[in-house]
Amino acid sequence: MNTLSPVTTTDDPLVIAGRRFESRLFLGTAGYPNQQVMLDAVAASGSQFVTASVRRISLDGYEESLIDVLGDRVGFLPNTAGCQTARDAILTAELGREALETDWVKLEIIGDRELQYPDVEELLIATAELTAKGFIVLPYCTEDPVACRKLADAGAAAVMPLGSPIGSGLGISNPHLIELVCSRSPVPVVLDAGIGTASDAAFAMELGCSAVLLNTAVSRADDPIRMARAMRYAVEAGRLAHLAGRIPRRRYAEPSSPQLGLVES
């Protein structure tokens, strides 16, 4: 009997900079109704890695901080949200490393506050400098195959192209570009931003993304815990579909049953 195993088991791990993840879903920790809902959502998602802004993490004795409540359950990916220059992002990353004792950083440098659109030029500068300082850098970037390749060449351990603007819930605006990024990137591709519901996450995985990072789609859902569980299954289903390979699209019908031996009057 052929038994299917979940793709989150050890037969299909995600590996970034030598670190192995059985879950391909990364979750943000902002915007939940309260801390208990956030904790329950993280558990329901099966995520092993959560991200939080360095500015939001309490460093004053760690009392009631995210580190207290999540530190022994999942890994932390501090981010540089709010930074607009490479210089500010590098300083923020260094503060995060000192406080959290991790070399990992999700690099965010925003070039337009209203659009929350990444500044690729500053990202390239910061990625090169942080990599030289020993950081494991995951830059949040545009869905541009050339930019993603340059970031990988600068030392990025993974690239995180946006599906659509942060918090928009629009899904993947340009699937063709995301697919190109996935096919050409020498490092894992983690789709970040724009996910609105579970089908968006499944679609990202079907396009070839290695993982998905999302926040608002879960934290602002009517039932965040149930949506977190839906995202978990969507990422698993999308990964399975990608590995299985979709059938070619056809303009006309093709019967699934053989046409030989049909009864004709």
mmCIF file of C-alpha atoms in Angstrom:
data_model
loop_
_atom_site.group_PDB
_atom_site.id
_atom_site.type_symbol
_atom_site.label_atom_id
_atom_site.label_comp_id
_atom_site.label_asym_id
_atom_site.label_seq_id
_atom_site.Cartn_x
_atom_site.Cartn_y
_atom_site.Cartn_z
ATOM 1 C CA MET A 1 0.000 0.000 0.000
ATOM 2 C CA ASN A 2 1.359 3.379 -0.985
ATOM 3 C CA THR A 3 1.131 5.677 2.031
ATOM 4 C CA LEU A 4 1.403 9.426 1.545
ATOM 5 C CA SER A 5 3.457 11.282 4.111
ATOM 6 C CA PRO A 6 3.089 14.981 4.931
ATOM 7 C CA VAL A 7 5.584 17.113 3.023
ATOM 8 C CA THR A 8 6.607 18.686 6.306
ATOM 9 C CA THR A 9 8.394 15.515 7.346
ATOM 10 C CA THR A 10 12.075 14.964 6.902
ATOM 11 C CA ASP A 11 11.803 13.733 3.297
ATOM 12 C CA ASP A 12 11.389 17.272 1.966
ATOM 13 C CA PRO A 13 13.028 19.745 4.311
ATOM 14 C CA LEU A 14 13.649 23.389 3.559
ATOM 15 C CA VAL A 15 17.304 24.279 4.099
ATOM 16 C CA ILE A 16 18.486 27.875 4.390
ATOM 17 C CA ALA A 17 22.122 28.578 5.214
ATOM 18 C CA GLY A 18 22.487 25.034 6.504
ATOM 19 C CA ARG A 19 19.480 25.322 8.851
ATOM 20 C CA ARG A 20 16.799 22.733 8.300
ATOM 21 C CA PHE A 21 13.064 23.496 8.505
ATOM 22 C CA GLU A 22 10.305 20.920 8.290
ATOM 23 C CA SER A 23 7.639 23.620 7.977
ATOM 24 C CA ARG A 24 7.698 25.901 4.936
ATOM 25 C CA LEU A 25 5.451 28.493 6.558
ATOM 26 C CA PHE A 26 6.976 31.462 8.386
ATOM 27 C CA LEU A 27 4.618 33.574 10.453
ATOM 28 C CA GLY A 28 4.643 37.183 11.596
ATOM 29 C CA THR A 29 3.632 38.112 15.134
ATOM 30 C CA ALA A 30 2.064 41.566 14.734
ATOM 31 C CA GLY A 31 -1.540 42.705 14.797
ATOM 32 C CA TYR A 32 -3.221 39.883 16.741
ATOM 33 C CA PRO A 33 -6.203 40.654 19.007
ATOM 34 C CA ASN A 34 -4.166 39.528 21.992
ATOM 35 C CA GLN A 35 -1.088 37.507 22.875
ATOM 36 C CA GLN A 36 -2.923 34.234 23.525
ATOM 37 C CA VAL A 37 -4.499 34.300 20.064
ATOM 38 C CA MET A 38 -1.060 34.862 18.586
ATOM 39 C CA LEU A 39 0.366 31.917 20.519
ATOM 40 C CA ASP A 40 -2.491 29.647 19.470
ATOM 41 C CA ALA A 41 -2.165 30.759 15.838
ATOM 42 C CA VAL A 42 1.563 30.026 15.800
ATOM 43 C CA ALA A 43 0.866 26.564 17.205
ATOM 44 C CA ALA A 44 -1.907 25.930 14.672
ATOM 45 C CA SER A 45 0.317 27.027 11.786
ATOM 46 C CA GLY A 46 3.033 24.504 12.577
ATOM 47 C CA SER A 47 5.576 27.212 11.840
ATOM 48 C CA GLN A 48 9.063 26.796 13.267
ATOM 49 C CA PHE A 49 10.189 30.333 12.522
ATOM 50 C CA VAL A 50 8.476 33.606 13.387
ATOM 51 C CA THR A 51 9.474 37.135 12.580
ATOM 52 C CA ALA A 52 9.123 40.275 14.655
ATOM 53 C CA SER A 53 10.346 43.822 14.364
ATOM 54 C CA VAL A 54 13.383 44.559 16.509
ATOM 55 C CA ARG A 55 11.540 47.710 17.592
ATOM 56 C CA ARG A 56 8.680 45.615 19.009
ATOM 57 C CA ILE A 57 10.776 43.234 21.049
ATOM 58 C CA SER A 58 11.065 44.254 24.686
ATOM 59 C CA LEU A 59 14.665 44.163 25.796
ATOM 60 C CA ASP A 60 13.973 45.419 29.325
ATOM 61 C CA GLY A 61 14.401 42.251 31.300
ATOM 62 C CA TYR A 62 12.387 40.341 28.684
ATOM 63 C CA GLU A 63 9.276 40.681 30.838
ATOM 64 C CA GLU A 64 6.161 39.773 28.846
ATOM 65 C CA SER A 65 8.188 39.936 25.646
ATOM 66 C CA LEU A 66 7.851 37.725 22.590
ATOM 67 C CA ILE A 67 11.088 36.081 23.617
ATOM 68 C CA ASP A 68 9.505 34.921 26.872
ATOM 69 C CA VAL A 69 6.417 33.428 25.339
ATOM 70 C CA LEU A 70 7.852 32.004 22.120
ATOM 71 C CA GLY A 71 11.571 31.651 22.630
ATOM 72 C CA ASP A 72 11.641 27.950 23.421
ATOM 73 C CA ARG A 73 8.949 26.945 20.906
ATOM 74 C CA VAL A 74 10.123 28.471 17.636
ATOM 75 C CA GLY A 75 13.090 30.228 16.091
ATOM 76 C CA PHE A 76 13.192 34.013 15.843
ATOM 77 C CA LEU A 77 13.812 35.998 12.685
ATOM 78 C CA PRO A 78 14.196 39.631 13.750
ATOM 79 C CA ASN A 79 13.429 42.148 11.039
ATOM 80 C CA THR A 80 14.417 45.717 10.305
ATOM 81 C CA ALA A 81 10.902 47.013 9.617
ATOM 82 C CA GLY A 82 10.692 50.790 9.493
ATOM 83 C CA CYS A 83 14.210 51.340 8.148
ATOM 84 C CA GLN A 84 14.666 53.489 5.047
ATOM 85 C CA THR A 85 18.430 53.404 4.593
ATOM 86 C CA ALA A 86 21.113 50.733 4.582
ATOM 87 C CA ARG A 87 22.816 52.474 7.483
ATOM 88 C CA ASP A 88 19.699 52.338 9.701
ATOM 89 C CA ALA A 89 19.032 48.722 8.751
ATOM 90 C CA ILE A 90 22.581 47.636 9.572
ATOM 91 C CA LEU A 91 22.395 49.346 12.976
ATOM 92 C CA THR A 92 19.015 47.741 13.675
ATOM 93 C CA ALA A 93 20.321 44.314 12.660
ATOM 94 C CA GLU A 94 23.284 44.690 14.996
ATOM 95 C CA LEU A 95 20.976 45.645 17.874
ATOM 96 C CA GLY A 96 18.840 42.598 17.127
ATOM 97 C CA ARG A 97 21.868 40.307 17.078
ATOM 98 C CA GLU A 98 23.105 41.625 20.393
ATOM 99 C CA ALA A 99 19.716 41.350 22.053
ATOM 100 C CA LEU A 100 18.558 38.033 20.616
ATOM 101 C CA GLU A 101 21.894 36.326 20.057
ATOM 102 C CA THR A 102 21.049 35.399 16.484
ATOM 103 C CA ASP A 103 22.855 36.180 13.244
ATOM 104 C CA TRP A 104 19.657 35.824 11.214
ATOM 105 C CA VAL A 105 17.879 38.928 9.997
ATOM 106 C CA LYS A 106 15.011 39.688 7.666
ATOM 107 C CA LEU A 107 16.276 42.792 5.930
ATOM 108 C CA GLU A 108 13.598 45.380 5.244
ATOM 109 C CA ILE A 109 14.445 48.749 3.727
ATOM 110 C CA ILE A 110 11.457 50.695 2.484
ATOM 111 C CA GLY A 111 11.843 53.212 -0.329
ATOM 112 C CA ASP A 112 8.266 54.492 -0.243
ATOM 113 C CA ARG A 113 6.398 54.581 3.074
ATOM 114 C CA GLU A 114 2.949 54.827 1.512
ATOM 115 C CA LEU A 115 3.496 51.852 -0.798
ATOM 116 C CA GLN A 116 5.850 50.048 1.621
ATOM 117 C CA TYR A 117 7.886 49.174 -1.462
ATOM 118 C CA PRO A 118 11.467 47.880 -1.032
ATOM 119 C CA ASP A 119 14.481 50.004 -1.994
ATOM 120 C CA VAL A 120 16.648 47.542 -3.939
ATOM 121 C CA GLU A 121 19.695 49.815 -4.151
ATOM 122 C CA GLU A 122 19.858 50.147 -0.351
ATOM 123 C CA LEU A 123 19.116 46.426 0.054
ATOM 124 C CA LEU A 124 22.154 45.515 -2.046
ATOM 125 C CA ILE A 125 24.423 47.730 0.045
ATOM 126 C CA ALA A 126 23.085 46.425 3.360
ATOM 127 C CA THR A 127 23.086 42.773 2.259
ATOM 128 C CA ALA A 128 26.764 42.931 1.280
ATOM 129 C CA GLU A 129 27.790 44.700 4.491
ATOM 130 C CA LEU A 130 25.735 42.500 6.810
ATOM 131 C CA THR A 131 26.969 39.332 5.114
ATOM 132 C CA ALA A 132 30.543 40.525 5.609
ATOM 133 C CA LYS A 133 29.717 40.964 9.306
ATOM 134 C CA GLY A 134 28.577 37.345 9.538
ATOM 135 C CA PHE A 135 24.801 37.821 9.317
ATOM 136 C CA ILE A 136 22.429 35.375 7.624
ATOM 137 C CA VAL A 137 20.490 37.860 5.511
ATOM 138 C CA LEU A 138 17.004 37.341 4.065
ATOM 139 C CA PRO A 139 16.064 40.521 2.173
ATOM 140 C CA TYR A 140 12.448 41.537 1.532
ATOM 141 C CA CYS A 141 12.596 42.647 -2.092
ATOM 142 C CA THR A 142 10.781 43.263 -5.349
ATOM 143 C CA GLU A 143 9.598 40.426 -7.592
ATOM 144 C CA ASP A 144 12.432 41.161 -10.000
ATOM 145 C CA PRO A 145 14.560 38.191 -11.165
ATOM 146 C CA VAL A 146 17.581 40.424 -11.801
ATOM 147 C CA ALA A 147 17.368 42.130 -8.412
ATOM 148 C CA CYS A 148 16.924 38.785 -6.655
ATOM 149 C CA ARG A 149 19.975 37.397 -8.445
ATOM 150 C CA LYS A 150 22.066 40.416 -7.440
ATOM 151 C CA LEU A 151 20.956 40.033 -3.817
ATOM 152 C CA ALA A 152 21.973 36.375 -3.874
ATOM 153 C CA ASP A 153 25.333 37.345 -5.379
ATOM 154 C CA ALA A 154 25.728 39.901 -2.578
ATOM 155 C CA GLY A 155 25.373 37.090 -0.046
ATOM 156 C CA ALA A 156 21.648 36.754 0.696
ATOM 157 C CA ALA A 157 20.840 33.306 2.110
ATOM 158 C CA ALA A 158 17.319 33.521 0.655
ATOM 159 C CA VAL A 159 15.314 36.165 -1.163
ATOM 160 C CA MET A 160 11.839 37.285 -0.154
ATOM 161 C CA PRO A 161 10.000 38.855 -3.100
ATOM 162 C CA LEU A 162 6.634 40.483 -2.492
ATOM 163 C CA GLY A 163 3.494 38.955 -3.957
ATOM 164 C CA SER A 164 1.760 42.339 -3.745
ATOM 165 C CA PRO A 165 1.973 45.315 -1.348
ATOM 166 C CA ILE A 166 2.280 44.587 2.381
ATOM 167 C CA GLY A 167 -1.063 44.069 4.067
ATOM 168 C CA SER A 168 -3.023 44.438 0.827
ATOM 169 C CA GLY A 169 -4.335 40.873 0.666
ATOM 170 C CA LEU A 170 -4.228 41.108 -3.129
ATOM 171 C CA GLY A 171 -2.441 37.792 -3.522
ATOM 172 C CA ILE A 172 0.218 37.368 -6.202
ATOM 173 C CA SER A 173 -0.041 40.264 -8.657
ATOM 174 C CA ASN A 174 2.446 38.892 -11.168
ATOM 175 C CA PRO A 175 2.695 35.088 -11.047
ATOM 176 C CA HIS A 176 4.914 35.014 -14.132
ATOM 177 C CA LEU A 177 7.607 37.099 -12.429
ATOM 178 C CA ILE A 178 7.440 35.023 -9.239
ATOM 179 C CA GLU A 179 7.837 31.879 -11.313
ATOM 180 C CA LEU A 180 10.856 33.410 -13.088
ATOM 181 C CA VAL A 181 12.422 34.392 -9.771
ATOM 182 C CA CYS A 182 11.967 30.823 -8.510
ATOM 183 C CA SER A 183 13.429 29.255 -11.637
ATOM 184 C CA ARG A 184 16.525 31.488 -11.673
ATOM 185 C CA SER A 185 17.334 32.056 -8.026
ATOM 186 C CA PRO A 186 20.379 30.184 -6.688
ATOM 187 C CA VAL A 187 18.991 30.521 -3.141
ATOM 188 C CA PRO A 188 15.584 29.635 -1.658
ATOM 189 C CA VAL A 189 12.692 31.956 -2.505
ATOM 190 C CA VAL A 190 10.311 32.869 0.319
ATOM 191 C CA LEU A 191 7.226 34.714 -0.897
ATOM 192 C CA ASP A 192 6.522 37.639 1.402
ATOM 193 C CA ALA A 193 3.648 40.138 1.528
ATOM 194 C CA GLY A 194 0.257 40.260 -0.160
ATOM 195 C CA ILE A 195 -1.120 36.878 0.863
ATOM 196 C CA GLY A 196 -4.851 37.240 1.526
ATOM 197 C CA THR A 197 -6.108 33.717 1.999
ATOM 198 C CA ALA A 198 -5.037 30.093 1.846
ATOM 199 C CA SER A 199 -5.332 29.722 -1.927
ATOM 200 C CA ASP A 200 -2.753 32.510 -2.372
ATOM 201 C CA ALA A 201 -0.260 30.571 -0.240
ATOM 202 C CA ALA A 202 -0.926 27.362 -2.162
ATOM 203 C CA PHE A 203 -0.454 29.219 -5.460
ATOM 204 C CA ALA A 204 2.907 30.611 -4.321
ATOM 205 C CA MET A 205 4.126 27.110 -3.542
ATOM 206 C CA GLU A 206 2.800 25.772 -6.849
ATOM 207 C CA LEU A 207 4.823 28.471 -8.648
ATOM 208 C CA GLY A 208 7.967 27.059 -7.073
ATOM 209 C CA CYS A 209 8.489 29.146 -3.950
ATOM 210 C CA SER A 210 10.442 27.365 -1.241
ATOM 211 C CA ALA A 211 8.346 28.864 1.556
ATOM 212 C CA VAL A 212 5.823 31.561 2.402
ATOM 213 C CA LEU A 213 5.989 34.269 5.047
ATOM 214 C CA LEU A 214 2.742 35.929 6.042
ATOM 215 C CA ASN A 215 1.217 37.888 8.880
ATOM 216 C CA THR A 216 -1.863 40.017 8.247
ATOM 217 C CA ALA A 217 -3.828 37.273 6.487
ATOM 218 C CA VAL A 218 -3.801 35.363 9.768
ATOM 219 C CA SER A 219 -3.667 38.066 12.439
ATOM 220 C CA ARG A 220 -6.553 40.076 10.927
ATOM 221 C CA ALA A 221 -8.718 37.116 9.935
ATOM 222 C CA ASP A 222 -12.043 36.738 11.713
ATOM 223 C CA ASP A 223 -10.669 33.525 13.206
ATOM 224 C CA PRO A 224 -6.856 33.778 13.219
ATOM 225 C CA ILE A 225 -6.301 30.312 14.638
ATOM 226 C CA ARG A 226 -8.441 28.617 12.018
ATOM 227 C CA MET A 227 -6.788 30.668 9.252
ATOM 228 C CA ALA A 228 -3.340 29.723 10.564
ATOM 229 C CA ARG A 229 -4.303 26.076 10.266
ATOM 230 C CA ALA A 230 -5.630 26.693 6.749
ATOM 231 C CA MET A 231 -2.327 28.298 5.758
ATOM 232 C CA ARG A 232 -0.436 25.297 7.073
ATOM 233 C CA TYR A 233 -2.405 22.916 4.895
ATOM 234 C CA ALA A 234 -2.294 25.299 1.905
ATOM 235 C CA VAL A 235 1.497 25.457 1.979
ATOM 236 C CA GLU A 236 1.712 21.678 2.255
ATOM 237 C CA ALA A 237 -0.787 21.194 -0.599
ATOM 238 C CA GLY A 238 0.978 23.722 -2.810
ATOM 239 C CA ARG A 239 4.334 22.080 -2.231
ATOM 240 C CA LEU A 240 2.910 18.650 -3.059
ATOM 241 C CA ALA A 241 1.311 19.992 -6.235
ATOM 242 C CA HIS A 242 4.581 21.617 -7.298
ATOM 243 C CA LEU A 243 6.506 18.385 -6.769
ATOM 244 C CA ALA A 244 3.814 16.368 -8.552
ATOM 245 C CA GLY A 245 3.744 18.674 -11.595
ATOM 246 C CA ARG A 246 0.572 20.147 -13.060
ATOM 247 C CA ILE A 247 -0.845 18.971 -16.368
ATOM 248 C CA PRO A 248 -0.325 21.204 -19.425
ATOM 249 C CA ARG A 249 -3.022 23.801 -20.078
ATOM 250 C CA ARG A 250 -4.999 23.103 -23.265
ATOM 251 C CA ARG A 251 -7.286 25.330 -25.287
ATOM 252 C CA TYR A 252 -9.679 22.485 -26.067
ATOM 253 C CA ALA A 253 -11.167 19.542 -24.243
ATOM 254 C CA GLU A 254 -9.350 16.252 -24.067
ATOM 255 C CA PRO A 255 -11.462 13.294 -22.872
ATOM 256 C CA SER A 256 -9.977 11.389 -19.979
ATOM 257 C CA SER A 257 -11.454 8.124 -21.292
ATOM 258 C CA PRO A 258 -10.166 6.424 -24.497
ATOM 259 C CA GLN A 259 -12.101 7.295 -27.664
ATOM 260 C CA LEU A 260 -11.632 3.847 -29.274
ATOM 261 C CA GLY A 261 -14.528 1.430 -29.372
ATOM 262 C CA LEU A 262 -17.269 3.999 -28.973
ATOM 263 C CA VAL A 263 -20.771 2.786 -29.777
ATOM 264 C CA GLU A 264 -22.069 4.605 -32.853
ATOM 265 C CA SER A 265 -25.591 4.436 -34.213
#
